[in-house]
Coordinates of C-alpha atoms in Angstrom, one line a residue:
M70 CA 0.0 0.0 0.0
S71 CA 1.4 3.4 -1.0
D72 CA 1.8 6.4 1.2
K73 CA -0.9 8.1 -0.8
D74 CA -3.4 5.3 -0.1
I75 CA -2.6 5.4 3.6
T76 CA -3.1 9.1 3.7
H77 CA -6.4 8.7 2.0
I78 CA -7.5 6.1 4.7
L79 CA -6.4 8.5 7.5
E80 CA -8.4 11.3 6.0
K81 CA -11.5 9.1 5.8
C82 CA -11.2 8.7 9.6
G83 CA -11.1 12.5 10.2
T84 CA -8.1 14.8 10.1
F85 CA -8.6 17.0 13.1
G86 CA -11.4 15.5 15.1
P87 CA -11.6 15.0 18.9
Y88 CA -9.3 11.9 18.8
Q89 CA -6.5 13.9 17.0
R90 CA -6.9 16.8 19.4
W91 CA -6.5 14.6 22.4
F92 CA -3.6 12.9 20.7
Y93 CA -1.8 16.2 20.1
A94 CA -2.5 17.3 23.7
Y95 CA -0.8 14.1 25.0
I96 CA 2.2 14.6 22.7
T97 CA 2.5 18.2 23.9
I98 CA 2.6 17.2 27.5
I99 CA 5.1 14.4 26.7
C100 CA 7.4 16.8 24.9
M101 CA 7.3 19.3 27.7
L102 CA 8.1 16.7 30.3
C103 CA 11.0 15.2 28.3
T104 CA 12.5 18.6 27.3
T105 CA 13.2 19.9 30.8
P106 CA 15.6 17.1 31.7
G107 CA 16.8 16.8 28.1
M108 CA 17.9 20.4 27.8
N109 CA 19.1 20.9 31.4
F110 CA 22.7 21.0 30.3
T111 CA 22.4 24.8 30.3
F112 CA 22.3 24.8 34.1
I113 CA 23.7 21.5 35.0
T114 CA 27.1 22.4 33.3
A115 CA 27.0 26.1 34.1
S116 CA 30.1 27.9 35.3
V117 CA 30.2 28.5 39.0
P118 CA 32.2 31.4 40.6
F119 CA 35.3 30.4 42.5
L120 CA 38.3 31.7 44.4
C121 CA 41.8 30.4 44.3
Y122 CA 43.7 29.4 47.4
P123 CA 47.4 30.4 47.8
P124 CA 50.0 27.9 48.7
N125 CA 50.1 26.5 52.3
F126 CA 46.9 28.4 53.1
N127 CA 45.8 28.4 56.7
A128 CA 42.4 30.0 57.4
S129 CA 43.3 30.7 61.1
L130 CA 45.9 33.3 59.9
I131 CA 43.4 35.5 58.1
P132 CA 43.2 39.0 59.7
A133 CA 40.3 39.2 62.2
N134 CA 38.5 42.0 60.2
L135 CA 38.3 39.8 57.1
T136 CA 36.3 36.7 56.2
E137 CA 37.9 33.9 54.3
N138 CA 36.0 34.9 51.1
E139 CA 37.0 38.5 51.5
Y140 CA 40.7 37.7 51.9
L141 CA 40.7 35.2 49.0
Q142 CA 39.0 37.8 46.9
M143 CA 41.9 40.2 47.7
L144 CA 44.3 37.6 46.4
Q145 CA 42.7 37.5 43.0
P146 CA 44.5 39.7 40.4
D147 CA 42.5 42.2 38.4
G148 CA 41.5 41.2 34.9
D149 CA 39.7 38.4 33.2
D150 CA 42.1 35.6 34.2
Q151 CA 40.5 33.9 37.1
C152 CA 43.1 31.1 37.2
S153 CA 45.9 33.0 39.0
V154 CA 46.4 34.1 42.6
Y155 CA 48.8 36.4 44.4
N156 CA 51.3 34.8 46.7
N157 CA 50.3 35.5 50.3
S158 CA 52.9 36.8 52.8
F159 CA 53.0 36.3 56.5
T160 CA 54.0 38.8 59.2
G161 CA 54.3 36.4 62.1
T162 CA 50.7 36.7 63.3
Y163 CA 48.4 37.1 60.3
Y164 CA 48.6 37.2 56.6
T165 CA 49.3 40.6 55.0
T166 CA 47.3 42.3 52.3
P167 CA 48.9 41.6 48.9
S168 CA 50.4 44.6 47.1
S169 CA 50.3 45.4 43.4
N170 CA 53.8 44.0 43.0
S171 CA 53.1 40.7 44.6
S172 CA 54.1 37.7 42.6
E173 CA 51.3 35.8 40.7
L174 CA 51.0 32.1 40.9
Q175 CA 48.9 29.6 39.0
C176 CA 45.6 28.6 40.6
S177 CA 46.8 25.1 41.4
Y178 CA 46.7 25.0 45.2
G179 CA 43.0 24.4 45.6
R180 CA 39.9 26.3 44.7
K181 CA 36.8 27.4 46.7
F182 CA 33.6 27.4 44.7
L183 CA 31.0 29.9 45.7
T184 CA 27.9 27.7 45.7
E185 CA 25.7 29.8 47.9
K186 CA 23.5 30.8 45.0
F187 CA 23.8 27.8 42.7
S188 CA 25.9 24.7 42.0
S189 CA 26.6 22.5 39.0
V190 CA 28.8 19.6 37.9
V191 CA 31.6 22.2 37.3
S192 CA 31.8 22.8 41.1
E193 CA 31.2 19.1 41.8
F194 CA 34.2 17.9 39.7
D195 CA 36.3 21.1 39.7
L196 CA 36.1 21.7 35.9
V197 CA 37.9 25.0 35.8
C198 CA 41.4 26.3 34.9
E199 CA 43.6 23.5 33.8
R200 CA 40.6 21.1 33.9
K201 CA 38.2 23.4 32.0
W202 CA 38.6 21.3 28.8
L203 CA 36.8 18.5 30.7
K204 CA 33.7 20.7 30.8
S205 CA 33.7 20.9 27.0
T206 CA 34.3 17.2 26.8
L207 CA 31.4 16.6 29.1
Q208 CA 29.1 18.8 27.0
S209 CA 30.3 17.3 23.8
M210 CA 29.7 13.7 25.0
Y211 CA 26.1 14.6 25.7
F212 CA 25.8 15.7 22.1
A213 CA 27.6 12.5 21.1
G214 CA 24.8 10.7 22.8
Y215 CA 22.4 12.5 20.4
L216 CA 24.4 11.0 17.5
I217 CA 24.3 7.5 19.0
G218 CA 20.6 7.8 19.9
S219 CA 19.7 9.1 16.4
I220 CA 21.2 6.0 14.8
V221 CA 20.3 3.3 17.3
F222 CA 16.8 4.4 18.3
G223 CA 15.9 5.4 14.8
V224 CA 16.6 1.9 13.6
L225 CA 14.8 0.4 16.6
S226 CA 11.8 2.6 16.1
D227 CA 11.4 1.4 12.5
R228 CA 11.6 -2.2 13.7
F229 CA 9.7 -2.3 16.9
G230 CA 7.3 0.6 16.7
R231 CA 7.2 4.3 17.7
K232 CA 5.4 3.8 21.0
S233 CA 7.6 0.9 22.2
I234 CA 10.8 2.8 21.6
F235 CA 9.3 5.9 23.2
L236 CA 8.7 3.9 26.4
L237 CA 12.3 2.6 26.2
T238 CA 13.9 6.0 25.7
N239 CA 11.7 7.6 28.3
T240 CA 13.0 5.0 30.8
V241 CA 16.6 5.7 29.8
L242 CA 16.0 9.4 30.4
V243 CA 14.6 8.8 33.9
V244 CA 17.1 6.1 35.0
C245 CA 20.2 8.0 33.8
G246 CA 19.0 11.2 35.4
I247 CA 18.7 9.5 38.8
T248 CA 22.0 7.6 38.3
K249 CA 24.0 10.8 37.5
I250 CA 23.3 12.2 41.0
F251 CA 25.1 9.3 42.7
V252 CA 28.0 8.7 40.3
P253 CA 31.2 9.5 42.2
S254 CA 33.6 9.9 39.3
L255 CA 33.7 12.2 36.3
I256 CA 34.3 9.4 33.9
G257 CA 31.2 7.6 35.1
Y258 CA 29.2 10.8 35.0
I259 CA 30.3 11.4 31.3
I260 CA 29.3 7.8 30.3
V261 CA 25.8 8.1 32.0
Y262 CA 25.4 11.6 30.6
C263 CA 26.1 10.4 27.0
I264 CA 23.5 7.6 27.4
Q265 CA 21.0 10.1 28.7
G266 CA 21.6 12.3 25.6
A267 CA 20.8 9.2 23.5
G268 CA 17.6 8.6 25.5
Y269 CA 16.5 12.2 25.1
I270 CA 17.0 12.3 21.3
G271 CA 15.3 8.9 21.1
T272 CA 12.1 10.3 22.7
I273 CA 12.2 13.2 20.2
I274 CA 12.7 10.8 17.2
S275 CA 9.9 8.4 18.2
T276 CA 7.3 11.0 19.2
Y277 CA 8.0 13.2 16.2
A278 CA 7.6 10.2 13.8
L279 CA 4.5 9.1 15.6
T280 CA 3.0 12.6 15.4
L281 CA 3.7 13.1 11.7
E282 CA 2.5 9.6 10.8
F283 CA -0.8 10.4 12.6
T284 CA -1.2 13.7 10.7
S285 CA -2.9 14.3 7.4
L286 CA -0.9 15.8 4.5
K287 CA -2.5 19.2 4.7
L288 CA -1.8 19.6 8.4
R289 CA 1.8 18.5 8.4
T290 CA 3.4 21.9 8.1
P291 CA 1.4 23.6 10.9
I292 CA 1.7 20.4 13.1
N293 CA 5.4 20.5 12.5
C294 CA 5.6 24.0 13.9
W295 CA 3.3 23.0 16.7
Y296 CA 5.4 20.0 17.7
F297 CA 8.6 22.0 18.1
S298 CA 6.6 24.7 20.0
G299 CA 5.6 21.9 22.4
V300 CA 9.3 20.9 22.8
Q301 CA 10.3 24.5 23.4
L302 CA 7.5 25.1 25.9
G303 CA 9.2 22.6 28.2
G304 CA 12.4 24.5 27.8
L305 CA 10.7 27.7 29.0
F306 CA 10.1 26.1 32.4
L307 CA 13.8 25.1 32.8
P308 CA 15.0 28.4 34.2
V309 CA 12.1 28.5 36.5
Y310 CA 13.0 25.1 37.9
A311 CA 16.7 26.1 38.1
Y312 CA 15.9 29.3 40.0
A313 CA 13.7 27.5 42.5
I314 CA 16.2 24.6 43.0
P315 CA 19.8 26.0 42.9
D316 CA 21.5 22.8 44.0
W317 CA 22.2 20.7 40.9
H318 CA 21.6 17.4 42.6
Y319 CA 18.0 18.2 43.6
L320 CA 17.5 20.0 40.3
E321 CA 18.5 16.9 38.4
L322 CA 16.3 14.7 40.5
A323 CA 13.3 16.9 40.1
L324 CA 13.7 17.2 36.3
C325 CA 14.3 13.5 35.7
L326 CA 11.2 12.5 37.7
L327 CA 9.0 14.6 35.4
P328 CA 9.1 12.1 32.5
V329 CA 7.7 9.4 34.9
I330 CA 4.3 11.0 34.2
N331 CA 4.8 10.0 30.6
F332 CA 4.3 6.3 31.5
F333 CA 0.8 7.1 32.6
I334 CA 0.1 9.2 29.5
S335 CA 1.4 6.4 27.3
I336 CA -1.7 4.3 28.3
F337 CA -3.7 6.6 26.0
L338 CA -1.1 6.9 23.3
P339 CA -1.7 4.8 20.2
E340 CA 0.9 3.1 17.9
S341 CA 1.5 4.7 14.5
P342 CA -1.1 3.5 12.0
R343 CA 1.4 3.9 9.2
W344 CA 3.9 1.7 11.0
L345 CA 1.2 -0.9 11.7
I346 CA 0.2 -1.0 8.1
G347 CA 3.8 -1.1 6.9
K348 CA 4.4 -4.1 9.1
K349 CA 1.2 -5.7 7.8
R350 CA -0.4 -5.8 11.2
F351 CA -3.8 -5.1 9.7
P352 CA -6.0 -6.3 12.5
E353 CA -4.3 -3.8 14.9
A354 CA -4.4 -1.0 12.4
K355 CA -8.1 -1.7 11.8
A356 CA -8.9 -1.7 15.5
L357 CA -7.0 1.6 16.0
L358 CA -8.7 3.4 13.1
E359 CA -12.1 2.0 14.2
K360 CA -11.4 3.6 17.5
V361 CA -10.5 6.9 15.8
M362 CA -13.6 6.9 13.7
K363 CA -15.8 6.2 16.8
K364 CA -14.2 9.0 18.8
N365 CA -14.5 11.4 15.8
N366 CA -18.1 10.2 15.2
Q367 CA -17.2 9.6 11.6
P368 CA -17.9 5.9 10.9
N369 CA -16.7 4.6 7.5
E370 CA -17.3 1.1 6.4
E371 CA -15.1 1.5 3.4
V372 CA -12.0 1.8 5.6
L373 CA -12.9 -1.3 7.6
D374 CA -13.6 -3.2 4.4
I375 CA -10.1 -2.2 3.1
F376 CA -8.4 -3.7 6.1
T377 CA -10.5 -6.8 6.0
N378 CA -9.6 -7.4 2.4
M379 CA -5.9 -6.7 3.1
E380 CA -5.8 -9.2 5.9
E381 CA -7.5 -11.8 3.8
N382 CA -5.1 -11.3 0.9
R383 CA -2.1 -11.5 3.3
I384 CA -3.3 -14.8 4.6
K385 CA -3.9 -16.2 1.1
N386 CA -0.5 -15.1 -0.1
S387 CA 1.2 -16.6 2.9
L388 CA -0.6 -19.9 2.3
R389 CA 0.0 -19.9 -1.4
G390 CA 3.7 -19.3 -0.9
N391 CA 5.7 -19.4 -4.1
T392 CA 3.9 -22.2 -5.7
R393 CA 3.7 -20.5 -9.0
G394 CA 7.5 -20.5 -9.3
V395 CA 7.6 -16.9 -10.4
V396 CA 10.8 -15.2 -9.4
L397 CA 10.2 -11.5 -8.9
P398 CA 13.1 -9.1 -9.6
K399 CA 14.8 -7.9 -6.5
K400 CA 14.4 -4.2 -5.8
R401 CA 17.7 -2.5 -5.4
N402 CA 18.5 -1.1 -2.0
H403 CA 20.2 2.3 -2.2
T404 CA 22.8 3.4 0.4
F405 CA 24.3 6.7 1.4
I406 CA 27.1 6.1 -1.2
D407 CA 24.5 6.8 -3.9
L408 CA 24.3 10.3 -2.6
F409 CA 27.6 11.0 -4.2
K410 CA 27.2 9.0 -7.4
T411 CA 27.1 12.2 -9.5
S412 CA 28.7 15.6 -9.0
W413 CA 25.3 17.3 -9.0
L414 CA 23.9 15.1 -6.2
A415 CA 27.2 15.2 -4.3
L416 CA 27.2 19.0 -4.3
I417 CA 23.6 19.0 -3.0
T418 CA 24.4 16.5 -0.3
L419 CA 27.5 18.4 0.9
N420 CA 25.6 21.7 0.8
I421 CA 22.8 20.3 2.9
C422 CA 25.1 18.5 5.3
F423 CA 27.2 21.7 5.8
T424 CA 24.0 23.7 6.6
W425 CA 22.8 21.1 9.1
M426 CA 26.2 21.1 10.8
V427 CA 26.3 24.9 11.1
C428 CA 22.7 25.1 12.3
S429 CA 23.4 22.6 15.1
M430 CA 26.7 24.2 16.0
L431 CA 25.2 27.7 16.2
Y432 CA 22.0 26.6 17.9
Y433 CA 23.7 24.8 20.8
G434 CA 26.6 27.2 20.9
V435 CA 24.3 30.2 21.4
T436 CA 22.2 28.3 24.0
L437 CA 25.3 27.3 26.0
N438 CA 26.7 30.8 25.7
S439 CA 23.5 32.4 27.1
L440 CA 24.7 31.8 30.7
D441 CA 27.8 33.8 30.1
M442 CA 26.0 36.8 28.8
A443 CA 25.6 40.0 30.9
G444 CA 22.5 40.1 33.1
N445 CA 20.5 37.6 35.0
R446 CA 21.3 34.0 33.9
Y447 CA 17.8 32.8 34.4
I448 CA 16.2 35.6 32.4
N449 CA 18.8 35.2 29.7
V450 CA 18.0 31.5 29.2
F451 CA 14.2 32.2 29.4
I452 CA 14.6 34.8 26.6
I453 CA 16.8 32.5 24.5
M454 CA 14.1 29.7 24.8
A455 CA 11.1 32.0 24.2
I456 CA 12.5 33.6 21.1
E457 CA 12.0 30.3 19.3
F458 CA 8.2 30.6 19.3
P459 CA 8.0 33.7 17.0
S460 CA 10.8 32.0 14.9
F461 CA 8.6 28.9 14.3
Y462 CA 5.6 30.9 13.1
C463 CA 7.7 33.3 11.1
T464 CA 9.1 30.3 9.3
Y465 CA 5.6 29.0 8.5
Y466 CA 4.7 32.5 7.1
L467 CA 7.8 32.8 5.0
F468 CA 7.5 29.3 3.6
T469 CA 4.0 30.1 2.3
R470 CA 5.2 33.3 0.6
F471 CA 8.6 32.5 -0.9
D472 CA 10.5 29.6 -2.3
H473 CA 12.0 27.3 0.4
R474 CA 15.6 28.3 0.0
K475 CA 15.3 32.1 0.6
P476 CA 13.7 32.0 4.1
I477 CA 16.5 29.7 5.3
T478 CA 19.2 31.9 3.7
F479 CA 17.6 34.9 5.4
F480 CA 17.6 33.2 8.8
L481 CA 21.2 32.0 8.5
V482 CA 22.6 35.4 7.3
F483 CA 20.5 37.3 9.8
S484 CA 21.6 35.0 12.6
G485 CA 25.3 35.2 11.6
L486 CA 25.4 39.0 11.3
N487 CA 23.8 39.4 14.7
C488 CA 26.3 37.0 16.3
I489 CA 29.2 38.8 14.8
A490 CA 27.9 42.3 15.6
S491 CA 27.4 41.3 19.3
N492 CA 31.2 41.1 19.7
F493 CA 31.8 44.7 18.7
V494 CA 29.3 46.6 20.9
T495 CA 30.8 49.1 23.3
K496 CA 31.4 47.8 26.8
G497 CA 29.1 50.4 28.3
S498 CA 26.1 48.9 26.6
F499 CA 24.3 46.3 28.6
W500 CA 21.1 45.1 26.8
F501 CA 22.3 45.7 23.2
P502 CA 24.7 42.7 23.0
V503 CA 22.1 40.5 24.7
I504 CA 19.5 41.6 22.1
L505 CA 21.9 40.8 19.2
V506 CA 22.6 37.3 20.5
V507 CA 18.9 36.7 21.1
L508 CA 18.2 37.8 17.5
G509 CA 20.9 35.4 16.4
K510 CA 19.1 32.6 18.2
F511 CA 15.8 33.7 16.5
G512 CA 17.5 33.3 13.1
I513 CA 19.2 30.0 13.7
S514 CA 16.0 28.5 15.2
G515 CA 14.1 29.4 12.1
A516 CA 16.9 27.9 9.9
F517 CA 17.1 24.7 11.9
T518 CA 13.3 24.2 11.7
S519 CA 13.3 24.9 8.0
I520 CA 16.2 22.8 6.9
F521 CA 14.3 19.7 8.0
L522 CA 11.6 20.3 5.4
L523 CA 13.9 21.5 2.6
S524 CA 16.1 18.4 3.0
A525 CA 13.1 16.0 2.8
E526 CA 11.9 17.8 -0.4
I527 CA 15.1 17.8 -2.3
F528 CA 16.4 14.2 -1.8
P529 CA 14.9 11.6 -4.1
T530 CA 12.6 9.1 -2.6
V531 CA 15.0 6.2 -3.2
V532 CA 17.7 7.8 -1.0
R533 CA 15.6 10.2 1.1
T534 CA 16.1 8.3 4.3
N535 CA 19.8 8.0 3.7
G536 CA 20.0 11.7 2.9
L537 CA 18.2 12.7 6.1
G538 CA 20.4 10.3 8.0
I539 CA 23.7 11.7 6.8
A540 CA 22.4 15.2 7.3
S541 CA 21.4 14.4 10.9
L542 CA 24.9 12.9 11.4
S543 CA 26.4 16.2 10.2
S544 CA 24.3 18.2 12.7
R545 CA 25.5 16.0 15.6
I546 CA 29.1 16.8 14.6
G547 CA 28.2 20.5 14.8
G548 CA 26.7 20.0 18.2
I549 CA 29.7 18.1 19.5
S550 CA 32.1 20.8 18.3
A551 CA 30.1 23.7 19.7
P552 CA 31.4 23.5 23.4
F553 CA 35.0 23.3 22.2
L554 CA 34.6 26.3 20.0
L555 CA 33.2 28.2 23.0
Q556 CA 36.5 27.4 24.8
L557 CA 38.2 29.8 22.4
S558 CA 36.7 32.7 24.3
Y559 CA 39.3 32.1 27.1
Y560 CA 41.9 33.2 24.6
V561 CA 40.1 35.6 22.3
K562 CA 36.8 36.8 23.8
W563 CA 35.1 37.6 20.4
L564 CA 36.3 34.6 18.5
P565 CA 33.6 31.9 19.1
L566 CA 30.6 34.0 18.1
S567 CA 32.5 35.4 15.2
I568 CA 33.2 31.9 13.9
F569 CA 29.6 30.9 14.4
G570 CA 28.4 34.0 12.6
L571 CA 30.8 33.6 9.7
L572 CA 29.9 30.0 9.1
S573 CA 26.2 30.9 9.3
V574 CA 26.5 33.5 6.6
I575 CA 28.5 31.2 4.3
A576 CA 26.0 28.4 4.8
G577 CA 23.1 30.7 4.0
L578 CA 24.7 32.0 0.8
L579 CA 25.7 28.5 -0.4
L580 CA 22.1 27.3 0.1
L581 CA 21.0 29.6 -2.8
L582 CA 22.9 27.2 -5.1
L583 CA 20.3 24.5 -4.4
P584 CA 17.3 24.1 -6.8
D585 CA 14.0 25.5 -5.7
T586 CA 11.6 22.9 -4.3
K587 CA 8.4 24.9 -3.8
H588 CA 5.3 23.8 -5.9
R589 CA 7.3 20.8 -7.2
N590 CA 6.4 17.2 -6.7
L591 CA 8.9 15.3 -4.6
P592 CA 11.6 13.7 -6.8
E593 CA 11.2 9.9 -6.8
T594 CA 14.4 9.0 -8.7
F595 CA 17.8 10.5 -9.5
E596 CA 16.4 11.3 -13.0
D597 CA 13.7 13.4 -11.5
L598 CA 16.2 15.4 -9.5
D599 CA 18.4 15.9 -12.6
K600 CA 15.4 17.6 -14.3
W601 CA 15.7 20.4 -11.7
K602 CA 19.1 21.5 -13.0
S603 CA 17.5 23.8 -15.5

């Protein structure tokens, strides 16, 4: 049965009746509950203020009129370098106040993290100064989990069903979240964190597939925007939770227990009808669609007869076997290598992969960088999350007005220029740099949402899954590299956002070299795509 036939059957059952509205409501709640623990890396790996101890420090020798924190603060040299400390001197009774010509030492004699306001794994495992690269490694391994989860759970979802894999990945999300709290070593934490990243992206893959496969063709674009809005809605609550629960252990526990509610919601969640039909599980598909029609008060005997006939034919064919002795020609299975079989297709593939990589790099880079912006860290993250809502609906509007390349180019160039400009604002300005970075996030969110659709439209049907798979792989590489690029700010403050911005502008301009896809039927074969050259 073709995709067109399945779409016709689903439309006969009602496209947006009471059943679908309840279904979308359940998915919205699930997305919200999964996103808060899935996106908590912004606070769990946040930088925590610290003070450096001098060599042979003895707190009892601090002058009586100073607290320990006040004295240690006096030992910190002026400037951006937090990883140095003045050598303290001793008069015989108390430490003396350091002078401007006191010798500076590396911050390698111990550190005191100021966790009165909040804590994170940075303070837990001392991920600063000579160990700061471990913080980037930790964040990158989480995104490496995205890569692993995209591959593993994508395959498992196709084999065992969307709902089954959602329950599995939701379990991974909860169990890993609880386990992280009690892991004593950094290596163990990184491993569990990577697995949790795989679990989170697995929930997104399975629920996204389930949502689109339950949606009629006409509603796919608005439902696509709605789905990502649901995901982002969960992200809006993240700074609220982080503000209310400053200790990272309790924050992690609270967030990872939220998806437990999903197990109860899953009782009302159906399996994908398209997946059931594709697996020839016709009785289950028939029972599901019968339930949908009953809830929508839209009975249709034609649909039930179709499934009855399909089941009868399946049984007859299985009993008949291959008694006729007819050998059918094998259908060739295409691989990702076919994406590079011609220079035309190779350029398209590389162009799209580069755009996906840049989108992911910039998206997660700006999100991670939001905590280091001026102002309140909680408000910054809230704004960074909230700006995605207008971005989604701006994307929908532009896609209905222009060809599908130009909106993405606009978003990428707009985002890149804002990121670059934010580095060169005068130091006296407070909100202006923040506004520029937020506008950069607006642009990259629109581009990231749009590139999904453009990629699906441009790859031929025979290699579409392979094309989207290799594009997704490229995006994970971008996400993994983002934390390490942010490390460059320790050496040159303006360099990370400048790199993000420059790559974004280049990706946007290169995208114009792709053929336009609007108002064109999806290419089925390589020959169909070749016709788009002119």
